[in-house]
Each structure stands twice: as structure tokens, then as C-alpha cells.
Amino acid sequence: MIDSPSADSGNAGSPPTPLLVAVVRGIALVVVLPFRLAWEVVAAVGRWLHRWLLAPLGRFLDRWLLRPLGWLLRILVWVPLSWLGRSVAWLLRWFGLGLSWLLRTLVWVPLVWLVRGLAWLARTVVWIPLAWLAYHLIWVPLRWLARLLAPLGRLLVAGLVAVGRWLAAVGRVLLGALGWAWWAAGRLLWWCYALTLRPFVLGAAWLWRHAVRPVGRAVAAAWRATVSPAVRWVRRAVVDPVRQATHEALTALGLRS
């Protein structure tokens, strides 16, 4: 149903509406009026459908379909399943209790007694005899032997300590003697060199510096001053012309190209 427009009480006694406002309101009314009409038609059709079709159909389905179907599901499915689940749980509980009692009575208790019996048997038959034998046949003889050999061991240790100290003293003496011999041999060799070879070495060095080297330098200077110019002159004046003449003669005779 279309609501009737109500007058704006806040505008009572206000001055007349300007012309621009009136034009804008008229245009807005023309644009909005079709959408409002469509909305009212859709709302009216929806109310009619809900009142005369959907609501009666929902009540009919709820009363004649959903409630009977729920009752059938409860009676035919849920109640048997619940009873079956409780029965299975009860059976499983008693089966578990029985199985636990059987395992405890037939497996666990005999196994505990067996382990205890084996432990007692191992302790009585194996461990205690082995411990007794080890104590009387190994530990007691070893302890007696240790007490018997303790003085000998102390004497042996004292002897080894004395021998070690003596060897250390001998080693120090030998090392000292070797060090002194090494130093004395070095000094002796130096004096032998200083008294025998050193004068010859010094004399040879003095002779080399003051005789051989100056003579060598003088010979080299004389060679450069006399022999080298003569050799160069012979090569330029004799050897080169003879070699050139020989080459020309052989070329003229056709013996050399």
C-alpha cells in the first residue's frame, strides 16, 4: 500500500519555495515515481504470495511431510541406532573387561611369575656362584699377591727411580762433555787453520791483488794496444781483399754463382 505523503511541520510558516527548488523537486518526482511504483507492486505481490501461497504451503509441508518424516526417522533409524550403539558399547565394555581379565590371568601373571622365577634362578644358580668364585678364586689371590708383591713393587719403583736419576746424571755429563768437545774441536780447527792454511790464503790473496791482477791488466792493455789493431789491419788489408778476389775469380770461372 502506498503511504500518503505527510506535510513537513518544520516548514510551517516558512516563506514560499523558490522556483528552482520547485523545478528540481518536480524532476526528481518524475524520475523516482516509476521505481517507487515498481517497488510497491513487487512488495504487494510478495506479501500476497507469502500470505496465500508460501505460508500455507510451508504449514502443509511441516504438518504432513516433515513431521511424519521426522517421526519415521526417529522411530525407524535413530532409536534402533541408539539401541544398537548402546548394545555394542555394552558388549565391547564386557568384551574388553573379559579380555583384560584373560590377559591378566593367563599372560601377565604367569609372565611376572616366570620373570621372577628366572631372576631368582639366575641370581641363585648363576650370579651368586659366579660372584663367590670370582671373589675366592680371583679377588682374594690377587689381593694376596698384591700384598706380597707390594714391597717388591716399591723396591722396583725405587730402583727405577734411582736408575732414572743415574741415567739423567750420566746424560747430563755426556751432553756436557759432547758440548765441550764440540766447542774444543771448533777452536782447534780454527787454530790449525790460522797457523797453517790462513798464511797461504792471505799470501795468495795479496799476490792476486798486487801481482797477478796488475800483470793481467797490463797484458790486456798491451794486447788491446798492439795485437788487436794489427789483427784488424791484417783483416782489412789482406784477408778481405784476398777473399774478395777469390770470390770474383771463382764467379768469373763459373765455379760459384
Tab-separated table of C-alpha atoms in Angstrom:
chain	number	residue	atom	x	y	z
A	1	MET	CA	0.000	0.000	0.000
A	2	ILE	CA	1.377	3.402	-0.953
A	3	ASP	CA	1.959	5.662	2.063
A	4	SER	CA	0.433	9.144	1.825
A	5	PRO	CA	2.978	11.934	1.943
A	6	SER	CA	2.968	13.899	5.183
A	7	ALA	CA	3.439	17.614	5.415
A	8	ASP	CA	6.736	18.883	6.774
A	9	SER	CA	5.993	20.501	10.066
A	10	GLY	CA	9.347	22.222	10.077
A	11	ASN	CA	8.400	24.273	7.030
A	12	ALA	CA	5.180	25.663	8.573
A	13	GLY	CA	5.175	29.381	8.375
A	14	SER	CA	8.292	29.418	6.087
A	15	PRO	CA	8.460	31.708	3.098
A	16	PRO	CA	7.349	30.344	-0.327
A	17	THR	CA	9.656	27.793	-2.070
A	18	PRO	CA	11.877	29.319	-4.726
A	19	LEU	CA	11.192	28.440	-8.339
A	20	LEU	CA	14.476	26.474	-8.771
A	21	VAL	CA	13.725	24.205	-5.825
A	22	ALA	CA	10.245	23.512	-7.141
A	23	VAL	CA	11.604	22.599	-10.592
A	24	VAL	CA	14.248	20.223	-9.120
A	25	ARG	CA	11.661	18.531	-6.903
A	26	GLY	CA	9.344	18.058	-9.860
A	27	ILE	CA	12.069	16.438	-11.962
A	28	ALA	CA	13.088	14.153	-9.038
A	29	LEU	CA	9.427	13.137	-8.560
A	30	VAL	CA	9.103	12.221	-12.233
A	31	VAL	CA	12.321	10.128	-12.127
A	32	VAL	CA	11.650	8.362	-8.799
A	33	LEU	CA	7.899	7.718	-9.278
A	34	PRO	CA	8.271	4.674	-11.653
A	35	PHE	CA	10.824	2.957	-9.375
A	36	ARG	CA	8.622	3.544	-6.310
A	37	LEU	CA	5.621	2.172	-8.207
A	38	ALA	CA	7.583	-0.943	-9.247
A	39	TRP	CA	8.795	-1.434	-5.651
A	40	GLU	CA	5.242	-1.184	-4.289
A	41	VAL	CA	3.987	-3.693	-6.889
A	42	VAL	CA	6.784	-6.163	-6.052
A	43	ALA	CA	6.172	-5.719	-2.312
A	44	ALA	CA	2.418	-6.273	-2.759
A	45	VAL	CA	2.972	-9.392	-4.855
A	46	GLY	CA	5.484	-10.710	-2.283
A	47	ARG	CA	3.033	-10.143	0.570
A	48	TRP	CA	0.270	-11.843	-1.374
A	49	LEU	CA	2.463	-14.834	-2.234
A	50	HIS	CA	3.657	-15.179	1.376
A	51	ARG	CA	0.125	-14.957	2.765
A	52	TRP	CA	-1.788	-17.117	0.296
A	53	LEU	CA	0.858	-19.491	-1.130
A	54	LEU	CA	4.151	-19.827	0.737
A	55	ALA	CA	2.837	-19.782	4.293
A	56	PRO	CA	0.034	-22.351	3.641
A	57	LEU	CA	2.432	-24.498	1.651
A	58	GLY	CA	5.022	-24.353	4.488
A	59	ARG	CA	2.390	-25.281	7.083
A	60	PHE	CA	1.160	-28.117	4.872
A	61	LEU	CA	4.685	-29.496	4.327
A	62	ASP	CA	5.561	-29.139	8.017
A	63	ARG	CA	2.398	-30.924	9.172
A	64	TRP	CA	2.000	-33.638	6.564
A	65	LEU	CA	5.572	-34.249	5.372
A	66	LEU	CA	8.364	-33.033	7.649
A	67	ARG	CA	6.832	-34.056	11.000
A	68	PRO	CA	5.831	-37.562	9.800
A	69	LEU	CA	9.204	-37.973	8.130
A	70	GLY	CA	10.996	-36.891	11.337
A	71	TRP	CA	8.847	-39.260	13.381
A	72	LEU	CA	9.643	-42.118	10.975
A	73	LEU	CA	13.363	-41.324	11.022
A	74	ARG	CA	13.313	-41.204	14.818
A	75	ILE	CA	11.368	-44.462	15.193
A	76	LEU	CA	12.961	-46.401	12.338
A	77	VAL	CA	16.548	-45.053	12.351
A	78	TRP	CA	17.552	-43.080	15.421
A	79	VAL	CA	16.016	-45.316	18.103
A	80	PRO	CA	17.400	-48.583	16.584
A	81	LEU	CA	20.790	-46.980	16.030
A	82	SER	CA	20.870	-45.679	19.613
A	83	TRP	CA	19.873	-49.075	20.971
A	84	LEU	CA	22.423	-50.775	18.716
A	85	GLY	CA	25.157	-48.342	19.767
A	86	ARG	CA	24.421	-48.880	23.468
A	87	SER	CA	24.344	-52.641	22.912
A	88	VAL	CA	27.628	-52.578	21.020
A	89	ALA	CA	29.207	-50.345	23.662
A	90	TRP	CA	27.979	-52.689	26.409
A	91	LEU	CA	29.318	-55.718	24.502
A	92	LEU	CA	32.639	-54.009	23.847
A	93	ARG	CA	32.903	-53.000	27.500
A	94	TRP	CA	32.286	-56.529	28.736
A	95	PHE	CA	34.458	-57.969	25.980
A	96	GLY	CA	37.265	-55.590	26.976
A	97	LEU	CA	36.856	-56.489	30.636
A	98	GLY	CA	36.884	-60.189	29.823
A	99	LEU	CA	39.847	-59.840	27.506
A	100	SER	CA	41.695	-57.791	30.115
A	101	TRP	CA	40.939	-60.417	32.780
A	102	LEU	CA	42.077	-63.202	30.438
A	103	LEU	CA	45.274	-61.367	29.507
A	104	ARG	CA	45.995	-60.569	33.142
A	105	THR	CA	45.206	-64.074	34.359
A	106	LEU	CA	46.619	-66.142	31.523
A	107	VAL	CA	49.508	-63.923	30.300
A	108	TRP	CA	50.590	-61.165	32.649
A	109	VAL	CA	50.521	-63.031	35.965
A	110	PRO	CA	52.292	-66.150	34.579
A	111	LEU	CA	54.779	-63.922	32.793
A	112	VAL	CA	55.515	-61.997	36.006
A	113	TRP	CA	55.949	-65.251	37.926
A	114	LEU	CA	58.146	-66.618	35.138
A	115	VAL	CA	60.347	-63.486	35.126
A	116	ARG	CA	60.611	-63.560	38.893
A	117	GLY	CA	61.471	-67.270	38.814
A	118	LEU	CA	64.083	-66.736	36.111
A	119	ALA	CA	65.535	-63.801	38.038
A	120	TRP	CA	65.685	-65.854	41.245
A	121	LEU	CA	67.156	-68.791	39.334
A	122	ALA	CA	69.753	-66.576	37.641
A	123	ARG	CA	70.647	-64.934	40.923
A	124	THR	CA	70.787	-68.228	42.882
A	125	VAL	CA	72.297	-70.532	40.288
A	126	VAL	CA	74.461	-68.170	38.219
A	127	TRP	CA	75.218	-64.839	39.839
A	128	ILE	CA	75.873	-65.885	43.429
A	129	PRO	CA	78.150	-68.829	42.455
A	130	LEU	CA	79.979	-66.699	39.913
A	131	ALA	CA	80.402	-63.907	42.447
A	132	TRP	CA	81.650	-66.379	45.073
A	133	LEU	CA	84.082	-67.981	42.619
A	134	ALA	CA	85.307	-64.619	41.382
A	135	TYR	CA	85.812	-63.387	44.936
A	136	HIS	CA	87.619	-66.508	46.225
A	137	LEU	CA	89.459	-67.551	43.062
A	138	ILE	CA	90.372	-64.168	41.576
A	139	TRP	CA	89.987	-61.296	44.005
A	140	VAL	CA	91.432	-62.969	47.110
A	141	PRO	CA	94.510	-64.372	45.265
A	142	LEU	CA	95.066	-61.064	43.521
A	143	ARG	CA	94.798	-59.161	46.785
A	144	TRP	CA	97.194	-61.606	48.467
A	145	LEU	CA	99.587	-61.381	45.522
A	146	ALA	CA	99.359	-57.599	45.606
A	147	ARG	CA	100.176	-57.555	49.334
A	148	LEU	CA	103.046	-59.972	48.722
A	149	LEU	CA	104.445	-58.030	45.776
A	150	ALA	CA	103.859	-54.581	47.247
A	151	PRO	CA	107.334	-54.375	48.893
A	152	LEU	CA	108.930	-55.743	45.749
A	153	GLY	CA	106.964	-53.234	43.692
A	154	ARG	CA	108.047	-50.364	45.946
A	155	LEU	CA	111.642	-51.607	45.719
A	156	LEU	CA	111.329	-51.886	41.960
A	157	VAL	CA	109.902	-48.394	41.719
A	158	ALA	CA	112.662	-47.047	43.956
A	159	GLY	CA	115.247	-48.851	41.808
A	160	LEU	CA	113.735	-47.487	38.632
A	161	VAL	CA	113.733	-44.006	40.114
A	162	ALA	CA	117.389	-44.369	41.145
A	163	VAL	CA	118.333	-45.749	37.742
A	164	GLY	CA	116.437	-42.907	36.085
A	165	ARG	CA	118.241	-40.333	38.198
A	166	TRP	CA	121.614	-42.014	37.459
A	167	LEU	CA	120.832	-42.117	33.744
A	168	ALA	CA	119.789	-38.467	33.881
A	169	ALA	CA	123.063	-37.552	35.632
A	170	VAL	CA	125.070	-39.600	33.129
A	171	GLY	CA	123.142	-37.985	30.279
A	172	ARG	CA	123.862	-34.516	31.649
A	173	VAL	CA	127.578	-35.403	31.959
A	174	LEU	CA	127.669	-36.852	28.445
A	175	LEU	CA	125.827	-33.875	26.996
A	176	GLY	CA	128.201	-31.518	28.790
A	177	ALA	CA	131.220	-33.494	27.539
A	178	LEU	CA	129.870	-33.535	23.992
A	179	GLY	CA	129.177	-29.815	24.100
A	180	TRP	CA	132.693	-29.066	25.397
A	181	ALA	CA	134.231	-31.457	22.784
A	182	TRP	CA	132.282	-29.722	20.026
A	183	TRP	CA	133.487	-26.294	21.198
A	184	ALA	CA	137.086	-27.529	21.664
A	185	ALA	CA	137.091	-29.169	18.202
A	186	GLY	CA	135.913	-25.897	16.684
A	187	ARG	CA	138.612	-23.907	18.425
A	188	LEU	CA	141.308	-26.492	17.475
A	189	LEU	CA	140.268	-26.445	13.842
A	190	TRP	CA	140.319	-22.648	13.846
A	191	TRP	CA	143.846	-22.541	15.307
A	192	CYS	CA	145.015	-25.185	12.804
A	193	TYR	CA	143.571	-23.083	10.005
A	194	ALA	CA	145.048	-19.889	11.466
A	195	LEU	CA	148.540	-21.424	11.823
A	196	THR	CA	148.682	-23.428	8.569
A	197	LEU	CA	146.284	-22.506	5.744
A	198	ARG	CA	145.494	-18.917	6.638
A	199	PRO	CA	149.008	-17.550	5.842
A	200	PHE	CA	148.888	-19.256	2.433
A	201	VAL	CA	145.388	-17.943	1.789
A	202	LEU	CA	146.345	-14.424	2.828
A	203	GLY	CA	149.583	-14.636	0.768
A	204	ALA	CA	147.718	-15.893	-2.273
A	205	ALA	CA	145.122	-13.144	-1.919
A	206	TRP	CA	147.864	-10.476	-1.579
A	207	LEU	CA	149.723	-11.932	-4.599
A	208	TRP	CA	146.496	-11.952	-6.621
A	209	ARG	CA	145.624	-8.375	-5.747
A	210	HIS	CA	149.151	-6.900	-6.085
A	211	ALA	CA	150.820	-9.080	-8.774
A	212	VAL	CA	148.545	-11.272	-10.872
A	213	ARG	CA	145.737	-8.778	-11.328
A	214	PRO	CA	148.040	-5.800	-12.292
A	215	VAL	CA	150.026	-8.051	-14.670
A	216	GLY	CA	146.798	-9.325	-16.220
A	217	ARG	CA	145.550	-5.782	-16.630
A	218	ALA	CA	148.899	-4.724	-18.242
A	219	VAL	CA	148.838	-7.709	-20.614
A	220	ALA	CA	145.231	-6.958	-21.579
A	221	ALA	CA	146.086	-3.295	-22.177
A	222	ALA	CA	149.140	-4.272	-24.290
A	223	TRP	CA	147.039	-6.753	-26.240
A	224	ARG	CA	144.394	-4.137	-26.928
A	225	ALA	CA	147.116	-1.613	-27.893
A	226	THR	CA	149.194	-3.856	-30.200
A	227	VAL	CA	147.669	-7.163	-31.227
A	228	SER	CA	144.061	-6.031	-31.694
A	229	PRO	CA	144.943	-3.142	-34.110
A	230	ALA	CA	147.351	-5.419	-36.034
A	231	VAL	CA	144.706	-8.109	-36.374
A	232	ARG	CA	142.156	-5.586	-37.576
A	233	TRP	CA	144.675	-4.156	-40.115
A	234	VAL	CA	145.571	-7.633	-41.459
A	235	ARG	CA	141.865	-8.464	-41.809
A	236	ARG	CA	141.121	-5.202	-43.659
A	237	ALA	CA	144.316	-5.034	-45.752
A	238	VAL	CA	144.962	-8.703	-46.558
A	239	VAL	CA	142.162	-11.107	-45.665
A	240	ASP	CA	139.232	-9.097	-47.005
A	241	PRO	CA	140.898	-8.261	-50.412
A	242	VAL	CA	142.049	-11.881	-50.863
A	243	ARG	CA	138.602	-13.183	-50.043
A	244	GLN	CA	137.009	-10.669	-52.449
A	245	ALA	CA	139.469	-11.535	-55.260
A	246	THR	CA	138.912	-15.239	-54.750
A	247	HIS	CA	135.161	-14.771	-54.862
A	248	GLU	CA	135.379	-12.739	-58.095
A	249	ALA	CA	137.717	-15.302	-59.728
A	250	LEU	CA	135.501	-18.219	-58.854
A	251	THR	CA	132.484	-16.270	-60.103
A	252	ALA	CA	134.278	-15.495	-63.382
A	253	LEU	CA	135.203	-19.146	-63.881
A	254	GLY	CA	131.628	-20.183	-63.217
A	255	LEU	CA	132.562	-22.248	-60.184
A	256	ARG	CA	130.444	-20.163	-57.853
A	257	SER	CA	127.263	-18.314	-58.508
